[in-house]
């Protein structure tokens, strides 16, 4: 398709060097604080499709919850991405319309993957607390209540079967 699907978090991050002997965020040597952009409308998650031939934006899909995973595009015209509200969502690759979403037990952080077994396509994603970044970005949407850190889990979803023409079988 020559389209790049890019998950974006629309927020700012203030970076302040830490003093001698102080601990920074992770091992960066700085302390960071996440905050909304000055012109924010409160939607922090953005999935943007860029046409690689022209450099133009093909579509943008925005939501309140920040994105937390890479995007996965399938040959069947779907794009999958995860977000801070513990959702994995499927988007129409041509339009950016959200076609499906489900809430998981924890925040998805690993990139979704796809594979096939006996001709049936599956999408899988690993979830887990994500640690510091999950907590850091939670300040953007405090109403998104995530459970206390739970064990990591693997979720696997079967895609609908299609006929030879590529349409959903009845």
mmCIF file of C-alpha atoms in Angstrom:
data_model
loop_
_atom_site.group_PDB
_atom_site.id
_atom_site.type_symbol
_atom_site.label_atom_id
_atom_site.label_comp_id
_atom_site.label_asym_id
_atom_site.label_seq_id
_atom_site.Cartn_x
_atom_site.Cartn_y
_atom_site.Cartn_z
ATOM 1 C CA UNK A 1 0.000 0.000 0.000
ATOM 2 C CA UNK A 2 3.022 2.276 0.409
ATOM 3 C CA UNK A 3 1.440 3.674 3.570
ATOM 4 C CA UNK A 4 3.209 4.026 6.926
ATOM 5 C CA UNK A 5 0.935 3.769 9.966
ATOM 6 C CA UNK A 6 2.405 5.771 12.826
ATOM 7 C CA UNK A 7 1.115 5.717 16.419
ATOM 8 C CA UNK A 8 1.662 9.076 18.106
ATOM 9 C CA UNK A 9 1.178 10.438 21.612
ATOM 10 C CA UNK A 10 0.159 14.107 21.386
ATOM 11 C CA UNK A 11 1.820 15.425 24.533
ATOM 12 C CA UNK A 12 4.828 17.327 25.756
ATOM 13 C CA UNK A 13 7.580 16.110 28.002
ATOM 14 C CA UNK A 14 9.638 18.433 30.195
ATOM 15 C CA UNK A 15 13.183 17.127 30.669
ATOM 16 C CA UNK A 16 15.239 18.416 33.600
ATOM 17 C CA UNK A 17 18.794 17.208 34.292
ATOM 18 C CA UNK A 18 19.195 15.592 37.700
ATOM 19 C CA UNK A 19 21.869 16.689 40.143
ATOM 20 C CA UNK A 20 24.891 14.678 41.212
ATOM 21 C CA UNK A 21 23.752 11.542 43.034
ATOM 22 C CA UNK A 22 20.071 12.056 42.133
ATOM 23 C CA UNK A 23 18.131 9.451 40.276
ATOM 24 C CA UNK A 24 16.558 10.392 36.959
ATOM 25 C CA UNK A 25 13.747 8.797 34.998
ATOM 26 C CA UNK A 26 14.905 5.283 34.181
ATOM 27 C CA UNK A 27 18.645 5.667 33.413
ATOM 28 C CA UNK A 28 18.447 8.841 31.354
ATOM 29 C CA UNK A 29 20.175 11.308 33.679
ATOM 30 C CA UNK A 30 17.094 13.524 33.461
ATOM 31 C CA UNK A 31 13.735 13.641 35.189
ATOM 32 C CA UNK A 32 10.800 13.913 32.846
ATOM 33 C CA UNK A 33 7.296 15.151 33.382
ATOM 34 C CA UNK A 34 4.535 14.490 30.863
ATOM 35 C CA UNK A 35 1.984 17.241 30.249
ATOM 36 C CA UNK A 36 -0.630 18.141 27.628
ATOM 37 C CA UNK A 37 0.356 20.301 24.664
ATOM 38 C CA UNK A 38 -0.778 23.922 25.186
ATOM 39 C CA UNK A 39 -3.340 23.644 22.346
ATOM 40 C CA UNK A 40 -4.530 20.146 23.345
ATOM 41 C CA UNK A 41 -8.180 19.208 22.907
ATOM 42 C CA UNK A 42 -7.791 16.298 25.334
ATOM 43 C CA UNK A 43 -7.274 13.605 22.700
ATOM 44 C CA UNK A 44 -3.735 12.298 23.165
ATOM 45 C CA UNK A 45 -3.702 9.158 21.031
ATOM 46 C CA UNK A 46 -3.249 9.543 17.294
ATOM 47 C CA UNK A 47 -2.794 6.961 14.573
ATOM 48 C CA UNK A 48 -1.644 8.624 11.370
ATOM 49 C CA UNK A 49 -1.366 7.086 7.903
ATOM 50 C CA UNK A 50 1.307 8.663 5.693
ATOM 51 C CA UNK A 51 1.479 7.988 1.944
ATOM 52 C CA UNK A 52 5.163 7.204 1.390
ATOM 53 C CA UNK A 53 5.009 8.143 -2.303
ATOM 54 C CA UNK A 54 3.754 11.685 -1.659
ATOM 55 C CA UNK A 55 4.537 12.347 1.999
ATOM 56 C CA UNK A 56 0.921 13.409 2.458
ATOM 57 C CA UNK A 57 -1.280 12.353 5.344
ATOM 58 C CA UNK A 58 -3.830 9.807 4.092
ATOM 59 C CA UNK A 59 -5.877 9.841 7.305
ATOM 60 C CA UNK A 60 -5.727 10.498 11.038
ATOM 61 C CA UNK A 61 -7.633 8.705 13.781
ATOM 62 C CA UNK A 62 -7.571 10.386 17.208
ATOM 63 C CA UNK A 63 -8.739 9.259 20.636
ATOM 64 C CA UNK A 64 -8.471 10.247 24.295
ATOM 65 C CA UNK A 65 -6.150 7.405 25.359
ATOM 66 C CA UNK A 66 -2.480 7.649 24.332
ATOM 67 C CA UNK A 67 -1.194 5.007 21.927
ATOM 68 C CA UNK A 68 1.032 2.364 23.562
ATOM 69 C CA UNK A 69 2.048 -0.002 20.761
ATOM 70 C CA UNK A 70 3.444 0.037 17.282
ATOM 71 C CA UNK A 71 0.911 -0.361 14.483
ATOM 72 C CA UNK A 72 0.500 -3.604 12.548
ATOM 73 C CA UNK A 73 -0.867 -3.484 8.988
ATOM 74 C CA UNK A 74 -2.257 -6.667 7.443
ATOM 75 C CA UNK A 75 -2.617 -7.620 3.788
ATOM 76 C CA UNK A 76 -6.373 -7.786 4.404
ATOM 77 C CA UNK A 77 -6.654 -4.023 4.864
ATOM 78 C CA UNK A 78 -6.629 -3.840 8.657
ATOM 79 C CA UNK A 79 -4.352 -1.897 11.002
ATOM 80 C CA UNK A 80 -4.064 -2.936 14.660
ATOM 81 C CA UNK A 81 -2.796 -0.742 17.515
ATOM 82 C CA UNK A 82 -3.026 -0.683 21.312
ATOM 83 C CA UNK A 83 -3.711 2.155 23.734
ATOM 84 C CA UNK A 84 -3.426 3.154 27.397
ATOM 85 C CA UNK A 85 -7.095 2.349 28.067
ATOM 86 C CA UNK A 86 -6.171 -1.355 27.688
ATOM 87 C CA UNK A 87 -7.688 -1.618 24.224
ATOM 88 C CA UNK A 88 -6.462 -3.279 21.086
ATOM 89 C CA UNK A 89 -8.254 -1.797 18.080
ATOM 90 C CA UNK A 90 -8.606 -2.673 14.402
ATOM 91 C CA UNK A 91 -8.823 0.161 11.887
ATOM 92 C CA UNK A 92 -9.706 0.221 8.212
ATOM 93 C CA UNK A 93 -6.332 0.728 6.491
ATOM 94 C CA UNK A 94 -7.903 2.846 3.730
ATOM 95 C CA UNK A 95 -10.005 5.209 5.867
ATOM 96 C CA UNK A 96 -8.803 5.013 9.478
ATOM 97 C CA UNK A 97 -12.280 4.114 10.720
ATOM 98 C CA UNK A 98 -12.169 2.014 13.880
ATOM 99 C CA UNK A 99 -13.846 -1.275 12.986
ATOM 100 C CA UNK A 100 -13.358 -3.226 16.213
ATOM 101 C CA UNK A 101 -11.881 -2.840 19.690
ATOM 102 C CA UNK A 102 -11.742 -4.892 22.840
ATOM 103 C CA UNK A 103 -10.555 -4.165 26.352
ATOM 104 C CA UNK A 104 -7.733 -6.362 27.661
ATOM 105 C CA UNK A 105 -6.690 -7.195 31.229
ATOM 106 C CA UNK A 106 -3.672 -4.876 31.076
ATOM 107 C CA UNK A 107 -2.106 -2.222 28.860
ATOM 108 C CA UNK A 108 -0.717 -3.571 25.566
ATOM 109 C CA UNK A 109 2.894 -2.493 25.075
ATOM 110 C CA UNK A 110 4.425 -5.021 22.719
ATOM 111 C CA UNK A 111 3.834 -4.567 18.998
ATOM 112 C CA UNK A 112 0.972 -6.741 17.762
ATOM 113 C CA UNK A 113 2.008 -9.582 15.451
ATOM 114 C CA UNK A 114 0.162 -11.656 12.893
ATOM 115 C CA UNK A 115 0.567 -15.240 11.756
ATOM 116 C CA UNK A 116 -1.443 -17.955 10.036
ATOM 117 C CA UNK A 117 -2.172 -21.568 10.936
ATOM 118 C CA UNK A 118 -3.850 -23.817 8.367
ATOM 119 C CA UNK A 119 -4.870 -20.774 6.337
ATOM 120 C CA UNK A 120 -6.492 -18.926 9.259
ATOM 121 C CA UNK A 121 -4.965 -15.556 10.197
ATOM 122 C CA UNK A 122 -4.449 -14.522 13.817
ATOM 123 C CA UNK A 123 -3.342 -11.332 15.558
ATOM 124 C CA UNK A 124 -1.547 -11.595 18.896
ATOM 125 C CA UNK A 125 -0.474 -8.994 21.444
ATOM 126 C CA UNK A 126 1.299 -9.214 24.787
ATOM 127 C CA UNK A 127 0.027 -7.076 27.646
ATOM 128 C CA UNK A 128 1.669 -6.080 30.911
ATOM 129 C CA UNK A 129 1.995 -3.042 33.130
ATOM 130 C CA UNK A 130 4.610 -1.320 30.989
ATOM 131 C CA UNK A 131 6.012 0.093 34.191
ATOM 132 C CA UNK A 132 7.159 3.672 34.231
ATOM 133 C CA UNK A 133 5.775 4.801 30.876
ATOM 134 C CA UNK A 134 2.272 3.587 31.686
ATOM 135 C CA UNK A 135 2.324 5.587 34.907
ATOM 136 C CA UNK A 136 3.922 8.635 33.260
ATOM 137 C CA UNK A 137 1.299 8.903 30.512
ATOM 138 C CA UNK A 138 -1.589 8.173 32.890
ATOM 139 C CA UNK A 139 -1.461 11.813 34.052
ATOM 140 C CA UNK A 140 -2.862 12.849 30.666
ATOM 141 C CA UNK A 141 -6.136 11.003 31.181
ATOM 142 C CA UNK A 142 -6.552 10.328 34.910
ATOM 143 C CA UNK A 143 -10.058 8.946 34.403
ATOM 144 C CA UNK A 144 -8.545 5.943 32.617
ATOM 145 C CA UNK A 145 -8.238 3.622 35.560
ATOM 146 C CA UNK A 146 -5.935 0.713 34.954
ATOM 147 C CA UNK A 147 -5.763 -2.143 37.419
ATOM 148 C CA UNK A 148 -2.747 -2.610 39.652
ATOM 149 C CA UNK A 149 0.084 -4.315 37.811
ATOM 150 C CA UNK A 150 -1.043 -7.756 36.749
ATOM 151 C CA UNK A 151 0.991 -10.535 35.259
ATOM 152 C CA UNK A 152 1.816 -10.332 31.590
ATOM 153 C CA UNK A 153 -0.554 -12.182 29.278
ATOM 154 C CA UNK A 154 -0.793 -13.104 25.618
ATOM 155 C CA UNK A 155 -4.044 -12.402 23.766
ATOM 156 C CA UNK A 156 -4.688 -14.031 20.389
ATOM 157 C CA UNK A 157 -7.579 -13.124 18.086
ATOM 158 C CA UNK A 158 -8.681 -15.013 14.968
ATOM 159 C CA UNK A 159 -9.516 -12.799 12.017
ATOM 160 C CA UNK A 160 -12.740 -13.532 10.132
ATOM 161 C CA UNK A 161 -12.345 -16.098 7.387
ATOM 162 C CA UNK A 162 -12.583 -14.739 3.851
ATOM 163 C CA UNK A 163 -13.571 -16.325 0.560
ATOM 164 C CA UNK A 164 -11.337 -16.418 -2.530
ATOM 165 C CA UNK A 165 -12.428 -12.886 -3.478
ATOM 166 C CA UNK A 166 -11.279 -11.569 -0.098
ATOM 167 C CA UNK A 167 -14.703 -10.740 1.302
ATOM 168 C CA UNK A 168 -16.010 -12.103 4.591
ATOM 169 C CA UNK A 169 -17.535 -15.525 4.159
ATOM 170 C CA UNK A 170 -21.200 -15.805 5.224
#
